[in-house]
Amino acid sequence: MFNREPITTKMDPSNGLNRPLDIVPHTEVKMKDRGQWSNKMEFVLSVAGEIIGLGNVWRFPYLCYKNGGGAFFIPYLIFLFTCGIPVFFLEVSLGQFTSEGGITCWRKISPLFEGIGYATQVIVALLNFYYIIVLAWGIFYLSYSFSWNLPWSSCNNTWNTGEDTISSVQKSLALCNATSPVIEFWERRVLRISSGIEEIGTLHWDLVLCLLLAWVLCYFCIWKGVKSTGKVVYFTATFPYVMLVILLIRGVTLPGASRGIQFYLYPDLGRLADPQVWMDAGTQIFFSYAICLGCLTALGSYNKYNNNCYRDSLALCFLNSGTSFVAGFAIFSILGFMSYEQNVPISEVAESGPGLAFIAYPRAVSMMPISPLWACFFFIMIVLLGLDSQFVCVESLVTATVDMYPTFFRQKNRRELLILVVAVVSFLVGLIMLTEGGMYVFQLFDYYAASGMCLLFVAIFETVCIAWIYGANRFYDNIEDMIGYRPGPYIKYCWLFFTPATCFGTFAFSLIKYTPLKYNNEYVYPWWGYALGWLLALSSMVCIPLWVVSKLSTAKGSLREVISAALSLNNVCSMHNLPANVYIHIYKPVYTISQKFCTVRFLMFFKEVSSAHKACIYLIQNTAGAVKL
């Protein structure tokens, strides 16, 4: 078993020189032990399944409509090219370069900033608690979609109120069937929502079974690591596209579809003067690209060392944004149909988030011929989109934990047991969101735990650590060593200047414009509810400064020595205090000697005065120490 802790090797035992070389071990034995994608397609589909999720379907189209239609693409593209693509590529290439999960990769880059890894994993752990609740709701709706008469299309159900029954007589049947039943099914049958978070109430056991099924599916998707995940994504990452295309074709052929598409794309350039439009664009990029979660690093860490991660990253980024754009046509063509049928402005039917998936779209489906068929298509797509993102988040957390303690978790069946523990704990925590007051708890998690504020905060430190502490040029050297050429300098300058500046500005604006959460823009949480929300948000952000303070306070030596040592790389060869009889000539910053053994970032020739012109190359293996060739 290879030891993944920092390597310290005596380069010259005779003089006691004890300096670690600047290497990141990358051996075939280690990769087999850890796991590796069978082919590039498994990696591409896994990342696509993670980043192309519910936000592409229920958030991006609504933000376009809300923030000026086609004009919204201007701030969206600016954030995409200054933050989205650079950070996405940074995380994928970092994982591939170090072959480490979301925590130990930062330990290798700079011990002082290992807290970045802990921050990302705290966010992922909180996501695991609540994101899968959406899958439970989707499975619940899917189970009802197999009935010929959809239960949310009529007022004659036990959960409908008396007022709704009266309204069906006094008002038009179309208004009742299109509006009231679907809302009452959502609030009174699915959520059975109470009046506030203070009234948690009892569990909904039918939803508990749906949540249990969701976790069982998630567990068996990843229980064998990349061996199982790589095969599952062939279905879970591609089938939603089939559903999306079917819904798109159906949507654009409905009467009134052009009205919805017009509202989706019609540019209102005046909206660009509103700072909130730019804030929405920035947060959407971070949400939809799954950056600052450690997921991309974990998936990239299973790549082969020479995989062209630069080309893959660009292709996946454009695929993600393209999917969001196309999904807007599918969604707003349906909303245009609803607006046409009810003869109301589209603003009255356009919703975002769960409101779109579980109110607006089911309402639209109930108006179509053969409505159960379209309901099944839609909710199958919702379940698969959510399942992909969910099991990759779990994989990220498990990979980070296993890489921290490899000698323990890489024993027989221990990794599977770890996944089981994560699933069981997350299932138990998620039960509180399936109570009568659970929706209020869910909204707290969604608004605070993985907010854009948290992701922006982490992104600032990620780019600063790579570009300024490790060195942007050095990381470009590492990338060149992997893919065989240097990417264009634009991304490097983004890491150095544009990305941290943009993230910091957006982060500051989010603090200045902060507004407390209100459920349905009406219910005000008690003070302790907001305190819980901020506790969720700060639980990830404090990891970075707390780790820095912890490292500095426990280290020995003067403050200058401590900071210098903490900022230095775990595997950097120090050029100071070398013995007098050794001269070092660095011929190339990055030079691959043998991929079979390792990648050495400095090719060094040691010329000893006592042995004239005698050159030695030292290769460092993870366990073998120095090997003289």
mmCIF file of N, CA and C in Angstrom, residues 70-178:
data_model
loop_
_atom_site.group_PDB
_atom_site.id
_atom_site.type_symbol
_atom_site.label_atom_id
_atom_site.label_comp_id
_atom_site.label_asym_id
_atom_site.label_seq_id
_atom_site.Cartn_x
_atom_site.Cartn_y
_atom_site.Cartn_z
ATOM 1 N N GLY A 70 -33.093 37.931 -23.405
ATOM 2 C CA GLY A 70 -31.813 37.750 -24.081
ATOM 3 C C GLY A 70 -30.712 38.616 -23.518
ATOM 4 N N ALA A 71 -31.062 39.746 -22.890
ATOM 5 C CA ALA A 71 -30.043 40.616 -22.292
ATOM 6 C C ALA A 71 -29.316 39.926 -21.147
ATOM 7 N N PHE A 72 -29.960 38.953 -20.519
ATOM 8 C CA PHE A 72 -29.342 38.237 -19.398
ATOM 9 C C PHE A 72 -28.113 37.459 -19.847
ATOM 10 N N PHE A 73 -28.042 37.120 -21.129
ATOM 11 C CA PHE A 73 -26.892 36.364 -21.613
ATOM 12 C C PHE A 73 -25.602 37.177 -21.549
ATOM 13 N N ILE A 74 -25.707 38.496 -21.525
ATOM 14 C CA ILE A 74 -24.496 39.324 -21.460
ATOM 15 C C ILE A 74 -23.779 39.128 -20.131
ATOM 16 N N PRO A 75 -24.425 39.364 -18.976
ATOM 17 C CA PRO A 75 -23.717 39.089 -17.715
ATOM 18 C C PRO A 75 -23.430 37.609 -17.516
ATOM 19 N N TYR A 76 -24.314 36.744 -18.034
ATOM 20 C CA TYR A 76 -24.089 35.306 -17.889
ATOM 21 C C TYR A 76 -22.795 34.893 -18.579
ATOM 22 N N LEU A 77 -22.580 35.361 -19.800
ATOM 23 C CA LEU A 77 -21.376 34.991 -20.541
ATOM 24 C C LEU A 77 -20.127 35.620 -19.931
ATOM 25 N N ILE A 78 -20.260 36.824 -19.389
ATOM 26 C CA ILE A 78 -19.112 37.455 -18.734
ATOM 27 C C ILE A 78 -18.669 36.626 -17.537
ATOM 28 N N PHE A 79 -19.617 36.213 -16.713
ATOM 29 C CA PHE A 79 -19.278 35.372 -15.564
ATOM 30 C C PHE A 79 -18.795 33.995 -16.008
ATOM 31 N N LEU A 80 -19.338 33.496 -17.106
ATOM 32 C CA LEU A 80 -18.911 32.188 -17.602
ATOM 33 C C LEU A 80 -17.431 32.191 -17.961
ATOM 34 N N PHE A 81 -16.994 33.231 -18.668
ATOM 35 C CA PHE A 81 -15.614 33.254 -19.158
ATOM 36 C C PHE A 81 -14.620 33.804 -18.141
ATOM 37 N N THR A 82 -15.096 34.521 -17.123
ATOM 38 C CA THR A 82 -14.165 35.028 -16.109
ATOM 39 C C THR A 82 -14.127 34.167 -14.857
ATOM 40 N N CYS A 83 -15.192 33.430 -14.594
ATOM 41 C CA CYS A 83 -15.249 32.611 -13.370
ATOM 42 C C CYS A 83 -15.547 31.144 -13.665
ATOM 43 N N GLY A 84 -16.594 30.893 -14.428
ATOM 44 C CA GLY A 84 -17.055 29.521 -14.617
ATOM 45 C C GLY A 84 -16.020 28.610 -15.239
ATOM 46 N N ILE A 85 -15.585 28.927 -16.441
ATOM 47 C CA ILE A 85 -14.623 28.068 -17.142
ATOM 48 C C ILE A 85 -13.276 28.017 -16.428
ATOM 49 N N PRO A 86 -12.700 29.157 -15.983
ATOM 50 C CA PRO A 86 -11.398 29.075 -15.297
ATOM 51 C C PRO A 86 -11.420 28.222 -14.036
ATOM 52 N N VAL A 87 -12.430 28.380 -13.183
ATOM 53 C CA VAL A 87 -12.474 27.604 -11.944
ATOM 54 C C VAL A 87 -12.806 26.147 -12.243
ATOM 55 N N PHE A 88 -13.675 25.912 -13.203
ATOM 56 C CA PHE A 88 -14.003 24.543 -13.616
ATOM 57 C C PHE A 88 -12.737 23.817 -14.066
ATOM 58 N N PHE A 89 -11.967 24.442 -14.939
ATOM 59 C CA PHE A 89 -10.733 23.833 -15.433
ATOM 60 C C PHE A 89 -9.714 23.673 -14.315
ATOM 61 N N LEU A 90 -9.652 24.634 -13.418
ATOM 62 C CA LEU A 90 -8.722 24.547 -12.286
ATOM 63 C C LEU A 90 -8.993 23.298 -11.459
ATOM 64 N N GLU A 91 -10.254 23.056 -11.136
ATOM 65 C CA GLU A 91 -10.584 21.940 -10.254
ATOM 66 C C GLU A 91 -10.387 20.595 -10.952
ATOM 67 N N VAL A 92 -10.779 20.495 -12.201
ATOM 68 C CA VAL A 92 -10.598 19.231 -12.919
ATOM 69 C C VAL A 92 -9.115 18.908 -13.076
ATOM 70 N N SER A 93 -8.332 19.904 -13.498
ATOM 71 C CA SER A 93 -6.900 19.665 -13.708
ATOM 72 C C SER A 93 -6.175 19.416 -12.395
ATOM 73 N N LEU A 94 -6.610 20.062 -11.319
ATOM 74 C CA LEU A 94 -5.999 19.823 -10.009
ATOM 75 C C LEU A 94 -6.223 18.384 -9.566
ATOM 76 N N GLY A 95 -7.438 17.878 -9.753
ATOM 77 C CA GLY A 95 -7.714 16.490 -9.405
ATOM 78 C C GLY A 95 -6.908 15.519 -10.241
ATOM 79 N N GLN A 96 -6.830 15.776 -11.547
ATOM 80 C CA GLN A 96 -6.071 14.882 -12.425
ATOM 81 C C GLN A 96 -4.586 14.934 -12.098
ATOM 82 N N PHE A 97 -4.067 16.113 -11.784
ATOM 83 C CA PHE A 97 -2.636 16.275 -11.525
ATOM 84 C C PHE A 97 -2.207 15.599 -10.228
ATOM 85 N N THR A 98 -3.010 15.746 -9.187
ATOM 86 C CA THR A 98 -2.629 15.202 -7.883
ATOM 87 C C THR A 98 -3.136 13.792 -7.655
ATOM 88 N N SER A 99 -4.151 13.358 -8.420
ATOM 89 C CA SER A 99 -4.806 12.065 -8.172
ATOM 90 C C SER A 99 -5.286 11.970 -6.730
ATOM 91 N N GLU A 100 -5.817 13.074 -6.236
ATOM 92 C CA GLU A 100 -6.305 13.146 -4.861
ATOM 93 C C GLU A 100 -7.711 13.721 -4.840
ATOM 94 N N GLY A 101 -8.421 13.450 -3.729
ATOM 95 C CA GLY A 101 -9.752 13.979 -3.538
ATOM 96 C C GLY A 101 -9.746 15.436 -3.138
ATOM 97 N N GLY A 102 -10.911 15.925 -2.709
ATOM 98 C CA GLY A 102 -11.102 17.348 -2.500
ATOM 99 C C GLY A 102 -10.363 17.960 -1.340
ATOM 100 N N ILE A 103 -9.793 17.163 -0.441
ATOM 101 C CA ILE A 103 -9.057 17.708 0.705
ATOM 102 C C ILE A 103 -7.560 17.530 0.524
ATOM 103 N N THR A 104 -7.129 16.317 0.250
ATOM 104 C CA THR A 104 -5.690 16.044 0.173
ATOM 105 C C THR A 104 -5.037 16.709 -1.032
ATOM 106 N N CYS A 105 -5.814 17.072 -2.049
ATOM 107 C CA CYS A 105 -5.214 17.793 -3.176
ATOM 108 C C CYS A 105 -4.705 19.157 -2.726
ATOM 109 N N TRP A 106 -5.449 19.819 -1.836
ATOM 110 C CA TRP A 106 -5.003 21.122 -1.329
ATOM 111 C C TRP A 106 -3.877 20.959 -0.320
ATOM 112 N N ARG A 107 -3.854 19.846 0.380
ATOM 113 C CA ARG A 107 -2.739 19.577 1.292
ATOM 114 C C ARG A 107 -1.432 19.505 0.517
ATOM 115 N N LYS A 108 -1.480 18.943 -0.679
ATOM 116 C CA LYS A 108 -0.268 18.843 -1.492
ATOM 117 C C LYS A 108 0.126 20.190 -2.089
ATOM 118 N N ILE A 109 -0.856 21.021 -2.376
ATOM 119 C CA ILE A 109 -0.561 22.322 -2.978
ATOM 120 C C ILE A 109 -0.003 23.293 -1.948
ATOM 121 N N SER A 110 -0.662 23.416 -0.805
ATOM 122 C CA SER A 110 -0.187 24.295 0.262
ATOM 123 C C SER A 110 -0.821 23.864 1.574
ATOM 124 N N PRO A 111 -0.026 23.458 2.549
ATOM 125 C CA PRO A 111 -0.587 23.023 3.834
ATOM 126 C C PRO A 111 -1.427 24.097 4.506
ATOM 127 N N LEU A 112 -1.074 25.363 4.283
ATOM 128 C CA LEU A 112 -1.790 26.447 4.943
ATOM 129 C C LEU A 112 -3.222 26.569 4.444
ATOM 130 N N PHE A 113 -3.486 26.139 3.224
ATOM 131 C CA PHE A 113 -4.809 26.299 2.636
ATOM 132 C C PHE A 113 -5.542 24.972 2.476
ATOM 133 N N GLU A 114 -5.197 24.004 3.298
ATOM 134 C CA GLU A 114 -5.941 22.745 3.287
ATOM 135 C C GLU A 114 -7.392 22.955 3.698
ATOM 136 N N GLY A 115 -7.645 24.047 4.415
ATOM 137 C CA GLY A 115 -9.009 24.355 4.825
ATOM 138 C C GLY A 115 -9.956 24.544 3.662
ATOM 139 N N ILE A 116 -9.426 24.878 2.481
ATOM 140 C CA ILE A 116 -10.282 24.981 1.293
ATOM 141 C C ILE A 116 -10.987 23.651 1.051
ATOM 142 N N GLY A 117 -10.242 22.568 1.187
ATOM 143 C CA GLY A 117 -10.827 21.246 0.983
ATOM 144 C C GLY A 117 -11.911 20.932 1.995
ATOM 145 N N TYR A 118 -11.662 21.285 3.256
ATOM 146 C CA TYR A 118 -12.677 21.034 4.279
ATOM 147 C C TYR A 118 -13.930 21.869 4.021
ATOM 148 N N ALA A 119 -13.752 23.105 3.553
ATOM 149 C CA ALA A 119 -14.905 23.957 3.258
ATOM 150 C C ALA A 119 -15.767 23.345 2.162
ATOM 151 N N THR A 120 -15.133 22.849 1.107
ATOM 152 C CA THR A 120 -15.907 22.245 0.016
ATOM 153 C C THR A 120 -16.659 21.007 0.480
ATOM 154 N N GLN A 121 -16.044 20.220 1.338
ATOM 155 C CA GLN A 121 -16.695 18.985 1.778
ATOM 156 C C GLN A 121 -17.814 19.245 2.780
ATOM 157 N N VAL A 122 -17.718 20.326 3.539
ATOM 158 C CA VAL A 122 -18.835 20.702 4.414
ATOM 159 C C VAL A 122 -20.043 21.077 3.564
ATOM 160 N N ILE A 123 -19.805 21.845 2.503
ATOM 161 C CA ILE A 123 -20.907 22.213 1.607
ATOM 162 C C ILE A 123 -21.524 20.969 0.977
ATOM 163 N N VAL A 124 -20.683 20.045 0.530
ATOM 164 C CA VAL A 124 -21.184 18.815 -0.091
ATOM 165 C C VAL A 124 -21.974 17.982 0.913
ATOM 166 N N ALA A 125 -21.493 17.905 2.147
ATOM 167 C CA ALA A 125 -22.208 17.136 3.170
ATOM 168 C C ALA A 125 -23.598 17.720 3.411
ATOM 169 N N LEU A 126 -23.695 19.044 3.467
ATOM 170 C CA LEU A 126 -24.995 19.690 3.653
ATOM 171 C C LEU A 126 -25.886 19.483 2.430
ATOM 172 N N LEU A 127 -25.290 19.505 1.243
ATOM 173 C CA LEU A 127 -26.056 19.224 0.025
ATOM 174 C C LEU A 127 -26.640 17.817 0.048
ATOM 175 N N ASN A 128 -25.858 16.869 0.549
ATOM 176 C CA ASN A 128 -26.336 15.488 0.607
ATOM 177 C C ASN A 128 -27.573 15.355 1.473
ATOM 178 N N PHE A 129 -27.700 16.210 2.471
ATOM 179 C CA PHE A 129 -28.851 16.134 3.369
ATOM 180 C C PHE A 129 -30.147 16.541 2.673
ATOM 181 N N TYR A 130 -30.091 17.616 1.870
ATOM 182 C CA TYR A 130 -31.360 18.181 1.395
ATOM 183 C C TYR A 130 -31.616 18.039 -0.107
ATOM 184 N N TYR A 131 -30.565 17.916 -0.915
ATOM 185 C CA TYR A 131 -30.789 17.872 -2.365
ATOM 186 C C TYR A 131 -31.592 16.641 -2.768
ATOM 187 N N ILE A 132 -31.355 15.544 -2.077
ATOM 188 C CA ILE A 132 -32.034 14.297 -2.437
ATOM 189 C C ILE A 132 -33.522 14.335 -2.092
ATOM 190 N N ILE A 133 -33.941 15.306 -1.290
ATOM 191 C CA ILE A 133 -35.365 15.459 -0.998
ATOM 192 C C ILE A 133 -36.133 15.732 -2.289
ATOM 193 N N VAL A 134 -35.516 16.473 -3.203
ATOM 194 C CA VAL A 134 -36.157 16.742 -4.492
ATOM 195 C C VAL A 134 -36.401 15.437 -5.249
ATOM 196 N N LEU A 135 -35.459 14.498 -5.142
ATOM 197 C CA LEU A 135 -35.662 13.189 -5.774
ATOM 198 C C LEU A 135 -36.850 12.470 -5.161
ATOM 199 N N ALA A 136 -36.988 12.572 -3.842
ATOM 200 C CA ALA A 136 -38.124 11.931 -3.175
ATOM 201 C C ALA A 136 -39.435 12.514 -3.686
ATOM 202 N N TRP A 137 -39.501 13.837 -3.810
ATOM 203 C CA TRP A 137 -40.698 14.461 -4.372
ATOM 204 C C TRP A 137 -40.932 14.000 -5.807
ATOM 205 N N GLY A 138 -39.855 13.941 -6.603
ATOM 206 C CA GLY A 138 -39.997 13.512 -7.992
ATOM 207 C C GLY A 138 -40.498 12.086 -8.111
ATOM 208 N N ILE A 139 -39.971 11.193 -7.261
ATOM 209 C CA ILE A 139 -40.426 9.798 -7.271
ATOM 210 C C ILE A 139 -41.893 9.722 -6.862
ATOM 211 N N PHE A 140 -42.289 10.545 -5.902
ATOM 212 C CA PHE A 140 -43.683 10.569 -5.449
ATOM 213 C C PHE A 140 -44.607 10.988 -6.596
ATOM 214 N N TYR A 141 -44.258 12.062 -7.290
ATOM 215 C CA TYR A 141 -45.066 12.514 -8.425
ATOM 216 C C TYR A 141 -45.063 11.480 -9.544
ATOM 217 N N LEU A 142 -43.909 10.855 -9.771
ATOM 218 C CA LEU A 142 -43.820 9.849 -10.830
ATOM 219 C C LEU A 142 -44.755 8.681 -10.551
ATOM 220 N N SER A 143 -44.855 8.283 -9.292
ATOM 221 C CA SER A 143 -45.734 7.164 -8.944
ATOM 222 C C SER A 143 -47.195 7.490 -9.234
ATOM 223 N N TYR A 144 -47.569 8.765 -9.093
ATOM 224 C CA TYR A 144 -48.946 9.170 -9.382
ATOM 225 C C TYR A 144 -49.172 9.419 -10.873
ATOM 226 N N SER A 145 -48.096 9.527 -11.636
ATOM 227 C CA SER A 145 -48.236 9.829 -13.062
ATOM 228 C C SER A 145 -48.712 8.632 -13.869
ATOM 229 N N PHE A 146 -48.708 7.451 -13.268
ATOM 230 C CA PHE A 146 -49.120 6.250 -13.994
ATOM 231 C C PHE A 146 -50.635 6.026 -13.938
ATOM 232 N N SER A 147 -51.366 6.926 -13.308
ATOM 233 C CA SER A 147 -52.828 6.836 -13.300
ATOM 234 C C SER A 147 -53.390 7.639 -14.468
ATOM 235 N N TRP A 148 -54.471 7.147 -15.060
ATOM 236 C CA TRP A 148 -55.009 7.810 -16.247
ATOM 237 C C TRP A 148 -55.506 9.212 -15.925
ATOM 238 N N ASN A 149 -56.124 9.379 -14.764
ATOM 239 C CA ASN A 149 -56.572 10.702 -14.328
ATOM 240 C C ASN A 149 -55.585 11.234 -13.299
ATOM 241 N N LEU A 150 -54.787 12.196 -13.691
ATOM 242 C CA LEU A 150 -53.777 12.739 -12.789
ATOM 243 C C LEU A 150 -54.450 13.372 -11.576
ATOM 244 N N PRO A 151 -53.999 13.053 -10.372
ATOM 245 C CA PRO A 151 -54.696 13.517 -9.162
ATOM 246 C C PRO A 151 -54.656 15.027 -8.981
ATOM 247 N N TRP A 152 -53.704 15.710 -9.621
ATOM 248 C CA TRP A 152 -53.643 17.168 -9.468
ATOM 249 C C TRP A 152 -54.430 17.900 -10.560
ATOM 250 N N SER A 153 -55.210 17.148 -11.335
ATOM 251 C CA SER A 153 -55.972 17.774 -12.423
ATOM 252 C C SER A 153 -57.440 17.976 -12.072
ATOM 253 N N SER A 154 -57.869 17.519 -10.891
ATOM 254 C CA SER A 154 -59.276 17.661 -10.517
ATOM 255 C C SER A 154 -59.394 18.091 -9.065
ATOM 256 N N CYS A 155 -60.599 18.524 -8.705
ATOM 257 C CA CYS A 155 -60.855 19.004 -7.349
ATOM 258 C C CYS A 155 -61.553 17.968 -6.481
ATOM 259 N N ASN A 156 -61.730 16.760 -6.998
ATOM 260 C CA ASN A 156 -62.516 15.760 -6.284
ATOM 261 C C ASN A 156 -61.633 14.768 -5.548
ATOM 262 N N ASN A 157 -60.777 15.271 -4.683
ATOM 263 C CA ASN A 157 -59.885 14.422 -3.908
ATOM 264 C C ASN A 157 -60.018 14.763 -2.432
ATOM 265 N N THR A 158 -59.605 13.828 -1.600
ATOM 266 C CA THR A 158 -59.770 14.017 -0.156
ATOM 267 C C THR A 158 -58.953 15.183 0.375
ATOM 268 N N TRP A 159 -57.852 15.539 -0.297
ATOM 269 C CA TRP A 159 -57.010 16.623 0.206
ATOM 270 C C TRP A 159 -57.476 18.002 -0.263
ATOM 271 N N ASN A 160 -58.454 18.045 -1.206
ATOM 272 C CA ASN A 160 -58.964 19.340 -1.643
ATOM 273 C C ASN A 160 -59.846 19.942 -0.565
ATOM 274 N N THR A 161 -59.780 21.265 -0.444
ATOM 275 C CA THR A 161 -60.566 21.955 0.574
ATOM 276 C C THR A 161 -61.990 22.147 0.100
ATOM 277 N N GLY A 162 -62.865 22.434 1.053
ATOM 278 C CA GLY A 162 -64.243 22.724 0.694
ATOM 279 C C GLY A 162 -64.360 23.958 -0.165
ATOM 280 N N GLU A 163 -63.488 24.950 0.110
ATOM 281 C CA GLU A 163 -63.508 26.174 -0.674
ATOM 282 C C GLU A 163 -63.197 25.883 -2.133
ATOM 283 N N ASP A 164 -62.306 24.923 -2.345
ATOM 284 C CA ASP A 164 -61.928 24.599 -3.719
ATOM 285 C C ASP A 164 -63.092 23.948 -4.450
ATOM 286 N N THR A 165 -63.836 23.090 -3.732
ATOM 287 C CA THR A 165 -64.991 22.443 -4.351
ATOM 288 C C THR A 165 -66.050 23.472 -4.712
ATOM 289 N N ILE A 166 -66.258 24.448 -3.800
ATOM 290 C CA ILE A 166 -67.232 25.496 -4.082
ATOM 291 C C ILE A 166 -66.788 26.321 -5.285
ATOM 292 N N SER A 167 -65.501 26.622 -5.324
ATOM 293 C CA SER A 167 -64.999 27.451 -6.417
ATOM 294 C C SER A 167 -65.167 26.753 -7.760
ATOM 295 N N SER A 168 -65.138 25.435 -7.747
ATOM 296 C CA SER A 168 -65.294 24.719 -9.009
ATOM 297 C C SER A 168 -66.707 24.860 -9.549
ATOM 298 N N VAL A 169 -67.654 25.154 -8.674
ATOM 299 C CA VAL A 169 -69.028 25.355 -9.114
ATOM 300 C C VAL A 169 -69.243 26.797 -9.524
ATOM 301 N N GLN A 170 -68.714 27.708 -8.699
ATOM 302 C CA GLN A 170 -68.971 29.115 -8.915
ATOM 303 C C GLN A 170 -68.109 29.711 -10.018
ATOM 304 N N LYS A 171 -66.885 29.181 -10.161
ATOM 305 C CA LYS A 171 -65.976 29.704 -11.181
ATOM 306 C C LYS A 171 -65.970 28.764 -12.374
ATOM 307 N N SER A 172 -65.224 29.149 -13.349
ATOM 308 C CA SER A 172 -65.142 28.296 -14.537
ATOM 309 C C SER A 172 -64.401 27.017 -14.203
ATOM 310 N N LEU A 173 -64.819 25.950 -14.834
ATOM 311 C CA LEU A 173 -64.177 24.665 -14.588
ATOM 312 C C LEU A 173 -62.712 24.709 -15.004
ATOM 313 N N ALA A 174 -62.414 25.455 -16.055
ATOM 314 C CA ALA A 174 -61.025 25.526 -16.526
ATOM 315 C C ALA A 174 -60.125 26.148 -15.475
ATOM 316 N N LEU A 175 -60.596 27.218 -14.825
ATOM 317 C CA LEU A 175 -59.771 27.876 -13.816
ATOM 318 C C LEU A 175 -59.513 26.954 -12.647
ATOM 319 N N CYS A 176 -60.534 26.228 -12.227
ATOM 320 C CA CYS A 176 -60.358 25.306 -11.102
ATOM 321 C C CYS A 176 -59.379 24.202 -11.459
ATOM 322 N N ASN A 177 -59.611 23.578 -12.613
ATOM 323 C CA ASN A 177 -58.782 22.441 -12.984
ATOM 324 C C ASN A 177 -57.356 22.838 -13.305
ATOM 325 N N ALA A 178 -57.135 24.101 -13.694
ATOM 326 C CA ALA A 178 -55.797 24.511 -14.096
ATOM 327 C C ALA A 178 -54.983 25.045 -12.939
#
